[in-house]
Coordinates of C-alpha atoms and ligand atoms in Angstrom, one line a residue:
M1 CA -23.6 -4.7 -55.5
K2 CA -25.9 -3.2 -58.1
P3 CA -29.2 -2.9 -55.9
F4 CA -27.0 -1.2 -53.2
R5 CA -25.8 1.5 -55.6
T6 CA -29.3 2.2 -56.8
I7 CA -30.5 2.7 -53.5
G8 CA -27.4 4.6 -52.4
V9 CA -28.0 7.1 -55.2
L10 CA -31.7 7.4 -54.2
L11 CA -31.0 7.9 -50.7
G12 CA -28.2 10.4 -51.5
L13 CA -30.7 12.4 -53.5
T14 CA -33.2 12.2 -50.8
A15 CA -30.5 13.5 -48.4
A16 CA -29.6 16.1 -50.7
S17 CA -33.0 17.4 -51.2
F18 CA -33.7 17.2 -47.6
L19 CA -30.5 19.4 -46.9
Q20 CA -31.6 22.0 -49.2
A21 CA -35.2 22.1 -47.9
Q22 CA -34.4 23.1 -44.4
E23 CA -31.5 24.5 -42.3
L24 CA -29.2 21.5 -41.2
T25 CA -29.1 20.6 -37.5
K26 CA -26.0 20.6 -35.7
D27 CA -27.1 17.9 -33.3
A28 CA -25.2 14.8 -34.0
T29 CA -28.1 12.5 -32.9
K30 CA -30.5 14.2 -35.2
L31 CA -28.0 14.1 -38.0
Y32 CA -27.6 10.5 -37.5
E33 CA -31.4 9.9 -37.6
Q34 CA -31.9 12.0 -40.8
L35 CA -29.0 11.0 -42.7
C36 CA -27.8 7.5 -41.6
A37 CA -30.5 5.6 -39.6
S38 CA -32.2 4.4 -42.9
C39 CA -29.3 2.4 -44.1
H40 CA -27.5 1.6 -40.8
G41 CA -30.5 1.3 -38.5
D42 CA -32.1 3.4 -35.8
K43 CA -29.8 1.4 -33.2
M44 CA -26.7 1.4 -35.5
Q45 CA -27.4 -2.5 -35.8
G46 CA -27.0 -2.5 -39.5
G47 CA -29.2 -2.8 -42.5
Q48 CA -28.5 -1.9 -46.1
G49 CA -25.2 -0.5 -44.5
T50 CA -23.0 -2.5 -42.0
S51 CA -23.5 -2.5 -38.1
L52 CA -21.5 0.4 -36.7
I53 CA -21.6 -0.7 -33.0
D54 CA -20.2 -4.3 -33.5
D55 CA -16.6 -3.1 -33.4
V56 CA -16.0 -4.7 -36.9
W57 CA -14.7 -2.3 -39.5
N58 CA -14.9 -3.6 -43.1
R59 CA -12.2 -1.2 -44.7
G60 CA -10.2 0.4 -42.0
D61 CA -9.2 0.4 -38.2
G62 CA -12.3 2.3 -36.8
S63 CA -10.0 5.1 -35.7
D64 CA -11.5 8.7 -35.8
E65 CA -9.5 9.3 -39.1
Y66 CA -11.1 6.4 -40.7
L67 CA -14.7 7.2 -39.5
T68 CA -14.2 11.0 -40.6
R69 CA -12.9 9.7 -44.0
M70 CA -16.0 7.2 -44.5
I71 CA -18.4 10.1 -43.7
T72 CA -16.8 12.6 -45.8
E73 CA -16.0 10.5 -48.7
G74 CA -18.2 7.6 -48.4
L75 CA -17.9 4.4 -50.5
P76 CA -20.0 5.4 -53.7
D77 CA -19.2 2.0 -55.4
V78 CA -21.0 0.1 -52.5
G79 CA -23.7 2.5 -51.8
M80 CA -22.2 4.6 -48.9
P81 CA -22.8 8.2 -49.9
G82 CA -20.1 10.7 -49.2
F83 CA -21.3 13.5 -47.0
G84 CA -18.5 16.0 -47.4
G85 CA -20.4 18.2 -49.6
A86 CA -23.4 18.6 -47.2
L87 CA -21.5 18.5 -43.8
D88 CA -19.0 20.8 -42.7
A89 CA -16.2 19.7 -40.5
P90 CA -17.5 20.2 -37.2
R91 CA -20.7 18.3 -37.8
V92 CA -18.8 15.3 -39.3
R93 CA -16.7 15.6 -36.0
G94 CA -19.9 15.4 -34.0
L95 CA -21.0 12.2 -36.0
V96 CA -17.7 10.6 -35.0
V97 CA -18.2 11.4 -31.6
Y98 CA -21.7 10.0 -31.5
L99 CA -20.7 6.7 -33.3
R100 CA -18.0 6.4 -30.9
E101 CA -20.3 6.7 -27.8
R102 CA -22.9 4.3 -29.3
A103 CA -20.2 1.7 -30.3
V104 CA -18.8 1.8 -26.6
R105 CA -22.0 1.8 -24.9
S106 CA -23.0 -1.2 -26.9
Q107 CA -19.7 -3.0 -26.2
E108 CA -20.3 -2.2 -22.5
E109 CA -23.5 -3.6 -22.4
Q110 CA -22.1 -6.9 -23.3
T111 CA -19.4 -6.7 -20.7
E112 CA -19.8 -7.9 -17.1
Y113 CA -18.2 -5.7 -14.6
A114 CA -17.4 -6.5 -11.0
K115 CA -19.9 -4.8 -8.7
P116 CA -18.5 -5.9 -5.3
V117 CA -20.4 -5.9 -1.9
E118 CA -18.5 -6.1 1.2
G119 CA -16.5 -9.3 1.6
M120 CA -17.1 -10.4 -2.2
E121 CA -13.9 -11.3 -3.8
V122 CA -13.2 -9.6 -7.1
K123 CA -10.8 -11.4 -9.5
G124 CA -8.7 -8.9 -11.3
R125 CA -6.2 -9.2 -14.0
A126 CA -3.1 -8.4 -11.7
A127 CA -4.5 -8.8 -8.2
N128 CA -7.6 -10.2 -6.6
F129 CA -9.3 -8.1 -3.8
R130 CA -12.3 -7.2 -1.8
I131 CA -13.6 -4.0 -0.4
E132 CA -13.7 -3.1 3.2
T133 CA -16.0 0.0 4.6
V134 CA -13.6 2.3 6.4
A135 CA -16.3 5.1 7.2
S136 CA -20.0 5.3 6.3
G137 CA -22.9 7.8 7.0
L138 CA -21.0 10.7 5.4
G139 CA -22.5 13.4 3.3
V140 CA -20.7 13.6 0.1
P141 CA -16.9 12.7 0.7
W142 CA -14.7 14.5 -1.7
S143 CA -11.3 13.5 -0.5
L144 CA -9.3 12.2 2.3
A145 CA -5.9 12.9 3.9
F146 CA -3.7 10.1 5.6
L147 CA -2.5 11.1 9.1
P148 CA 0.3 9.2 10.9
G149 CA -0.8 6.3 12.7
G150 CA -3.7 5.2 10.3
D151 CA -6.1 8.1 11.0
L152 CA -7.9 10.0 8.4
L153 CA -9.4 13.2 7.7
V154 CA -12.3 13.4 5.3
A155 CA -13.6 16.2 3.4
E156 CA -17.2 16.5 2.8
R157 CA -18.7 18.7 -0.1
S158 CA -20.9 20.5 2.4
G159 CA -17.9 22.0 4.3
Q160 CA -17.6 19.5 7.0
L161 CA -14.0 18.2 7.8
R162 CA -14.5 14.8 9.3
R163 CA -11.9 12.6 11.3
V164 CA -11.6 8.9 11.4
R165 CA -9.8 8.1 14.5
G166 CA -8.6 4.5 15.4
G167 CA -11.1 3.3 12.8
V168 CA -14.1 5.1 14.1
L169 CA -15.8 8.2 12.5
E170 CA -15.8 10.8 15.0
P171 CA -19.5 12.3 15.1
E172 CA -18.3 16.1 15.6
S173 CA -16.7 17.7 12.6
I174 CA -13.4 19.7 13.0
A175 CA -14.8 23.3 14.3
G176 CA -13.8 26.5 12.9
T177 CA -13.0 25.2 9.0
P178 CA -13.4 28.0 6.4
K179 CA -16.9 28.8 5.1
V180 CA -17.6 27.1 1.7
W181 CA -19.7 27.8 -1.2
A182 CA -21.4 24.3 -1.2
K183 CA -23.6 24.4 -4.3
S184 CA -23.7 22.7 -7.6
Q185 CA -20.0 21.5 -8.2
G186 CA -18.6 23.6 -5.4
G187 CA -17.8 22.8 -1.9
L188 CA -15.0 21.5 0.3
M189 CA -13.1 19.9 -2.2
V190 CA -9.8 18.6 -1.1
V191 CA -8.0 17.9 2.3
E192 CA -4.4 17.0 2.3
A193 CA -1.6 16.7 4.9
H194 CA 1.9 18.1 4.3
P195 CA 4.3 15.4 3.4
D196 CA 6.2 16.7 6.7
Y197 CA 3.0 16.7 8.7
A198 CA 4.4 14.7 11.4
R199 CA 6.8 17.6 12.1
N200 CA 4.8 20.7 11.2
G201 CA 1.4 19.6 11.5
W202 CA 0.0 21.5 8.4
I203 CA -3.3 20.4 6.8
Y204 CA -4.3 21.9 3.4
L205 CA -7.8 22.7 2.2
A206 CA -9.0 23.5 -1.5
F207 CA -12.6 24.6 -1.6
S208 CA -15.0 27.1 -3.3
D209 CA -14.5 30.3 -1.4
P210 CA -17.7 32.5 -1.5
G211 CA -16.7 35.9 -2.7
E212 CA -17.4 39.2 -1.3
K213 CA -20.4 39.6 -3.6
A214 CA -23.3 37.4 -2.6
G215 CA -23.5 34.2 -5.0
E216 CA -20.0 34.4 -6.4
A217 CA -17.1 31.9 -5.7
M218 CA -13.7 30.9 -6.7
T219 CA -11.4 28.0 -5.9
A220 CA -9.0 29.0 -3.1
V221 CA -6.3 27.2 -0.9
V222 CA -5.5 27.7 2.7
R223 CA -3.7 25.6 5.3
G224 CA -4.1 25.3 9.2
R225 CA -3.5 23.0 11.9
I226 CA -6.0 20.9 14.1
R227 CA -5.8 21.5 17.9
D228 CA -8.4 19.9 20.3
G229 CA -10.8 19.4 17.5
R230 CA -10.4 22.8 16.1
W231 CA -9.2 24.4 13.1
V232 CA -6.4 26.8 14.0
D233 CA -3.4 29.0 12.5
E234 CA -5.1 29.5 9.4
Q235 CA -2.8 30.9 6.6
Q236 CA -4.0 31.9 2.9
I237 CA -2.0 29.8 0.4
Y238 CA -3.9 31.0 -2.9
R239 CA -6.8 33.4 -3.5
A240 CA -7.7 34.2 -7.0
P241 CA -8.1 37.9 -7.8
R242 CA -11.4 39.2 -6.7
E243 CA -12.7 40.0 -10.5
S244 CA -12.4 36.3 -11.2
Y245 CA -15.0 35.1 -8.8
R246 CA -18.1 33.9 -10.6
S247 CA -21.7 32.9 -10.0
A248 CA -21.3 29.8 -12.1
G249 CA -21.5 26.6 -10.1
V250 CA -19.3 24.4 -12.4
H251 CA -15.6 23.6 -12.9
F252 CA -13.8 24.4 -9.7
G253 CA -11.3 21.9 -10.5
T254 CA -8.5 21.4 -7.8
R255 CA -6.7 18.5 -6.2
L256 CA -3.5 19.3 -4.2
V257 CA -0.3 17.9 -5.1
F258 CA 3.0 18.2 -3.1
A259 CA 6.3 17.5 -5.0
E260 CA 9.7 18.8 -4.2
G261 CA 8.6 21.6 -1.9
Y262 CA 6.0 22.9 -4.4
L263 CA 2.2 22.7 -4.4
F264 CA 0.3 22.0 -7.5
F265 CA -3.4 22.5 -8.0
G266 CA -6.0 22.8 -10.8
I267 CA -8.6 25.3 -11.3
G268 CA -11.3 24.3 -13.9
D269 CA -12.6 27.0 -16.5
R270 CA -15.6 28.0 -14.4
G271 CA -17.9 27.7 -17.3
A272 CA -16.0 30.3 -19.2
Q273 CA -14.2 28.1 -21.6
D274 CA -12.4 31.0 -23.7
Q275 CA -10.7 32.2 -20.3
A276 CA -8.8 28.9 -20.2
Q277 CA -6.5 30.4 -23.0
D278 CA -6.1 33.6 -21.3
L279 CA -3.0 33.9 -19.1
K280 CA -4.5 36.9 -17.2
R281 CA -7.1 34.7 -15.8
P282 CA -6.7 31.8 -13.1
N283 CA -9.4 29.5 -14.4
G284 CA -8.7 26.7 -16.7
K285 CA -5.1 26.4 -15.4
I286 CA -2.8 24.4 -13.2
H287 CA -1.1 26.5 -10.8
R288 CA 2.3 26.0 -9.0
V289 CA 3.3 27.7 -5.7
H290 CA 5.6 27.1 -2.8
D291 CA 4.2 25.0 0.1
D292 CA 3.8 28.3 2.0
G293 CA 2.0 30.0 -1.1
R294 CA 5.0 32.2 -2.4
V295 CA 5.3 32.2 -6.1
P296 CA 8.4 30.5 -7.4
V297 CA 10.7 32.6 -9.4
D298 CA 11.1 30.3 -12.0
N299 CA 7.4 29.6 -13.0
P300 CA 7.0 29.8 -16.6
F301 CA 5.0 33.1 -16.9
V302 CA 6.4 35.1 -14.2
K303 CA 8.2 37.4 -16.8
T304 CA 5.1 37.6 -19.2
P305 CA 3.4 40.9 -18.9
G306 CA 0.0 40.7 -17.4
A307 CA 0.1 36.9 -17.0
L308 CA -0.7 35.5 -13.5
P309 CA 2.7 34.3 -12.0
T310 CA 1.2 31.2 -10.5
I311 CA 0.3 29.6 -13.8
W312 CA 2.2 26.4 -14.5
S313 CA 0.0 25.3 -17.6
Y314 CA -3.2 26.2 -19.3
G315 CA -5.9 25.3 -21.6
H316 CA -7.4 22.9 -19.0
R317 CA -11.2 22.5 -18.9
N318 CA -11.7 20.9 -15.6
P319 CA -9.0 19.1 -13.7
Q320 CA -10.2 16.4 -11.3
G321 CA -7.2 14.4 -10.8
I322 CA -3.3 15.4 -10.5
V323 CA -0.6 13.3 -9.2
A324 CA 3.0 13.3 -9.0
R325 CA 4.6 10.3 -10.6
P326 CA 8.1 9.6 -9.4
G327 CA 10.3 9.7 -12.4
T328 CA 11.2 6.3 -14.3
S329 CA 15.0 7.1 -13.6
G330 CA 14.2 7.2 -9.9
A331 CA 14.9 11.0 -9.8
G332 CA 12.4 13.9 -10.2
F333 CA 8.7 13.5 -11.1
Q334 CA 6.1 13.6 -13.7
L335 CA 2.8 15.5 -13.3
W336 CA -0.1 13.7 -14.5
E337 CA -3.6 15.1 -14.7
T338 CA -7.2 14.1 -15.9
E339 CA -9.7 16.4 -16.6
H340 CA -13.3 16.4 -17.7
G341 CA -14.1 17.0 -21.4
P342 CA -17.6 18.3 -22.4
R343 CA -19.6 15.4 -24.1
G344 CA -16.6 13.1 -24.8
G345 CA -12.8 14.1 -24.6
D346 CA -12.1 13.3 -21.0
E347 CA -8.3 13.7 -21.0
L348 CA -5.5 11.9 -19.2
N349 CA -2.5 14.5 -19.7
L350 CA 1.2 14.7 -18.9
V351 CA 1.5 18.2 -17.8
R352 CA 4.6 20.1 -18.8
R353 CA 5.9 23.5 -17.7
G354 CA 4.0 26.4 -19.6
A355 CA 2.2 24.1 -22.0
N356 CA -1.2 24.7 -23.4
Y357 CA -3.4 21.7 -23.3
G358 CA -5.9 23.4 -25.8
W359 CA -9.4 23.7 -24.4
P360 CA -11.4 25.0 -26.1
L361 CA -9.5 25.2 -29.3
I362 CA -9.2 21.7 -29.7
T363 CA -11.0 18.9 -28.1
Y364 CA -12.2 15.2 -28.8
G365 CA -15.6 16.0 -27.3
M366 CA -18.8 17.9 -28.3
N367 CA -21.4 20.0 -26.6
Y368 CA -23.8 18.2 -24.2
N369 CA -26.6 19.0 -26.5
G370 CA -24.9 17.0 -29.4
T371 CA -23.6 20.1 -31.3
P372 CA -20.1 20.4 -32.2
I373 CA -17.6 22.6 -30.6
T374 CA -15.0 22.4 -33.1
S375 CA -13.7 19.8 -35.8
E376 CA -10.1 20.3 -34.4
T377 CA -8.7 17.7 -32.2
G378 CA -5.2 18.8 -32.7
R379 CA -3.2 21.8 -33.7
P380 CA 0.6 22.7 -33.7
G381 CA 1.8 24.2 -30.4
L382 CA -1.1 22.5 -28.5
E383 CA -0.5 19.6 -26.5
Q384 CA -2.2 16.3 -27.1
P385 CA -3.6 14.3 -24.2
V386 CA -1.9 10.9 -23.6
L387 CA -5.3 9.3 -23.9
H388 CA -8.9 10.5 -24.0
W389 CA -12.1 9.0 -23.0
T390 CA -14.8 9.4 -25.7
P391 CA -17.5 8.8 -24.4
S392 CA -16.7 10.6 -21.2
I393 CA -16.2 8.5 -18.0
A394 CA -16.1 11.9 -16.0
A395 CA -12.7 10.9 -14.6
C396 CA -12.5 11.8 -11.0
G397 CA -9.5 11.3 -8.6
L398 CA -6.0 10.1 -9.8
D399 CA -3.1 8.3 -8.0
V400 CA -0.2 6.1 -8.7
Y401 CA 0.3 2.9 -7.0
S402 CA 3.2 1.9 -5.0
G403 CA 3.4 -0.4 -2.3
D404 CA 3.4 -4.1 -1.2
Q405 CA -0.3 -4.9 -1.1
F406 CA -0.9 -4.9 -4.7
P407 CA 2.6 -5.7 -6.4
G408 CA 1.0 -6.3 -9.8
W409 CA -0.2 -2.8 -9.9
R410 CA 3.1 -1.0 -9.2
G411 CA 3.5 2.0 -11.3
N412 CA -0.1 2.0 -12.6
L413 CA -2.4 5.0 -12.4
L414 CA -5.8 4.7 -10.7
T415 CA -8.6 6.8 -11.7
G416 CA -12.1 7.1 -10.4
S417 CA -15.2 7.9 -12.6
L418 CA -18.2 9.8 -11.5
K419 CA -20.6 8.9 -14.3
Q420 CA -19.6 5.4 -14.9
Q421 CA -19.2 4.6 -11.3
E422 CA -15.9 2.9 -11.8
L423 CA -12.2 2.5 -10.6
R424 CA -9.9 2.0 -13.3
R425 CA -6.3 0.9 -13.5
L426 CA -4.2 2.2 -16.3
V427 CA -1.1 0.1 -16.9
M428 CA 1.9 2.3 -18.1
N429 CA 4.7 1.8 -20.3
G430 CA 6.7 5.0 -19.8
E431 CA 4.7 7.7 -20.9
Q432 CA 1.9 5.6 -22.6
V433 CA -1.0 3.7 -21.2
I434 CA -0.8 0.2 -22.6
E435 CA -3.8 -1.3 -20.8
Q436 CA -7.0 -0.3 -18.9
E437 CA -8.8 -2.5 -16.5
V438 CA -12.2 -1.6 -14.9
L439 CA -11.6 -3.0 -11.3
F440 CA -15.3 -2.5 -10.5
R441 CA -18.2 -0.6 -11.5
G442 CA -21.8 0.7 -10.2
I443 CA -21.5 0.9 -6.7
G444 CA -21.3 4.7 -6.5
R445 CA -19.8 7.8 -8.1
V446 CA -16.1 7.6 -7.3
R447 CA -14.9 11.0 -6.1
S448 CA -11.3 10.2 -5.1
V449 CA -8.8 7.3 -5.2
Q450 CA -6.0 7.6 -3.1
V451 CA -2.9 5.1 -2.1
S452 CA -1.7 5.4 1.4
R453 CA 1.8 5.4 2.4
T454 CA 1.5 1.6 3.5
G455 CA 0.1 0.9 0.0
D456 CA -3.6 0.5 0.8
V457 CA -6.0 1.9 -1.9
Y458 CA -8.7 4.1 -0.5
V459 CA -11.9 5.3 -2.5
C460 CA -14.3 7.9 -1.6
L461 CA -17.9 7.0 -3.0
E462 CA -21.1 8.9 -3.2
E463 CA -24.6 7.6 -2.7
P464 CA -24.4 6.8 0.0
G465 CA -21.3 8.7 1.0
R466 CA -18.3 6.3 2.3
V467 CA -14.9 5.4 2.3
L468 CA -13.8 1.9 1.1
R469 CA -10.4 0.3 1.2
L470 CA -9.3 -2.3 -1.2
V471 CA -7.9 -5.4 0.7
P472 CA -5.7 -7.9 -1.4
V473 CA -7.0 -11.5 -1.5
K474 CA -4.2 -14.2 -2.2
Ligands
HEC501 C1 -27.5 4.7 -48.7 C2 -27.2 4.0 -47.5 C3 -26.4 4.5 -46.6 C4 -26.4 5.7 -45.8 C5 -27.5 6.7 -46.0 C6 -25.3 5.8 -45.0 N1 -24.5 4.7 -45.2 FE1 -22.7 4.2 -44.3 N2 -22.4 2.8 -45.4 C7 -23.4 2.2 -46.2 C8 -22.8 1.0 -46.8 C9 -23.5 0.3 -47.9 C10 -21.5 0.8 -46.3 C11 -20.4 0.0 -46.7 C12 -20.7 -1.4 -46.2 C13 -19.3 -2.3 -46.7 O1 -18.4 -2.4 -46.1 O2 -19.5 -2.8 -47.8 C14 -21.3 1.9 -45.3 C15 -20.2 2.0 -44.5 C16 -20.1 2.9 -43.7 C17 -19.0 3.0 -42.7 C18 -17.7 2.0 -42.6 C19 -18.1 0.8 -41.9 C20 -17.1 -0.4 -41.8 O3 -17.5 -1.5 -41.4 O4 -16.1 0.0 -42.0 C21 -19.1 4.0 -41.7 C22 -18.5 4.4 -40.5 C23 -20.5 4.6 -42.2 N3 -20.9 4.0 -43.1 C24 -21.3 5.7 -41.6 C25 -22.3 6.4 -42.0 C26 -22.9 7.6 -41.3 C27 -22.2 8.3 -40.2 C28 -23.7 7.8 -42.0 C29 -24.7 9.2 -42.0 C30 -23.9 10.4 -42.1 C31 -24.0 6.9 -43.2 N4 -22.9 6.0 -43.1 C32 -25.0 6.9 -44.3 C33 -24.5 2.7 -46.5 C34 -25.1 3.8 -46.1

């Protein structure tokens, strides 16, 4: 142990004088290179210090708390200097996120994921399946709606609403759908059929609505009917206040969820993170309206002066998956949501009435450039995610499995991932996720995962744009 101690003291001194000599960077990657790589290796593979990517933790459980303590206090006796005096809490937090990223990436490199092509059998933990192409030759399919008799509507980001009739993608898109702002993360995001569609024929669309001022857009929701290949009877369900339209191309959120006569949808922070906390603003919120757009009188902020009455919950960064999960007692439902964190800190939330999910006051992520947002991951009065993905998977699309095709998946959540190109299965025990399985990876960015009423699992994929169905293999 003695040589370690000497080296530790020496390097500790070097670090200290380095810190004095120049303004300390906030970038976690650079901090690691400057302060840690000499002992833990440039790839975190270990050296005088231990490997930080082998998932073996010598003196603790590898949790965020443990890593934070190690970096702050160190282990002076064995040559791990404490950096608490030199690094402020946000920088330490950034390093923890960075260590986590590298450790997970390294584990992933050693894991084999199913990368199915048509016809190939995938052996899963609770079910075996193969994939089947339902529609191809699409632009960027963002979501789909199930119509009676097995037909589908597919929303393409560009604004086209396509129809799959009798298993065949019709060449003509539905005429007369609303004009969308199809740029960056904006476009025609969601198509959804009313639960009572067979009787009332209502189809709902959520999209980036071009504002009156050129170059500005905001999330909006309409409903209409389709007659003879045309979009007709359009009614506005939700349109945000004019002053909330922004030129930013990011974080439109959405998903449309019907539950007990209500319609829930999310709007991302639109790149203005602080507004997620402002109840006078529609962005960074989940909203609840009646299925015809009226504001429910029992919404949580209807009596709060200045607050927008449609708000159901707030402090959301960018909701990309929302689903109503039937209550465990057979009655009622729970609203589950996934949202994109910044770099790290994608969240799975159980959304409660009027609750604040904390963005950007608390987060498990950091800025894309590796600088910290805050060191705070929790605060009294702010909700914690049920789980967070750090590093981010860019969770997109969310549904709960029910049906007979995959009995082993019943009650599980299914989530897509853009960045990792994955379909993930989350095994639930009550309100906890107790297991995660990557069902497949690497065949395209997953925009949407949706379970049909007959228990088929459909997935919208990008590059090339197509819709797949998972078919059970006994
Ligand atoms: C002077 C060498 C040195 C430097 C610089 C150094 N470490 Fe360490 N580190 C060590 C040693 C030695 C250990 C203890 C190994 C053991 O468990 O015996 C250690 C342990 C750790 C552990 C616990 C590992 C485990 O297996 O439980 C973490 C986490 C860690 N260091 C992170 C860092 C970070 C982050 C930095 C940069 C901010 C850093 N270290 C800088 C030498 C160093």
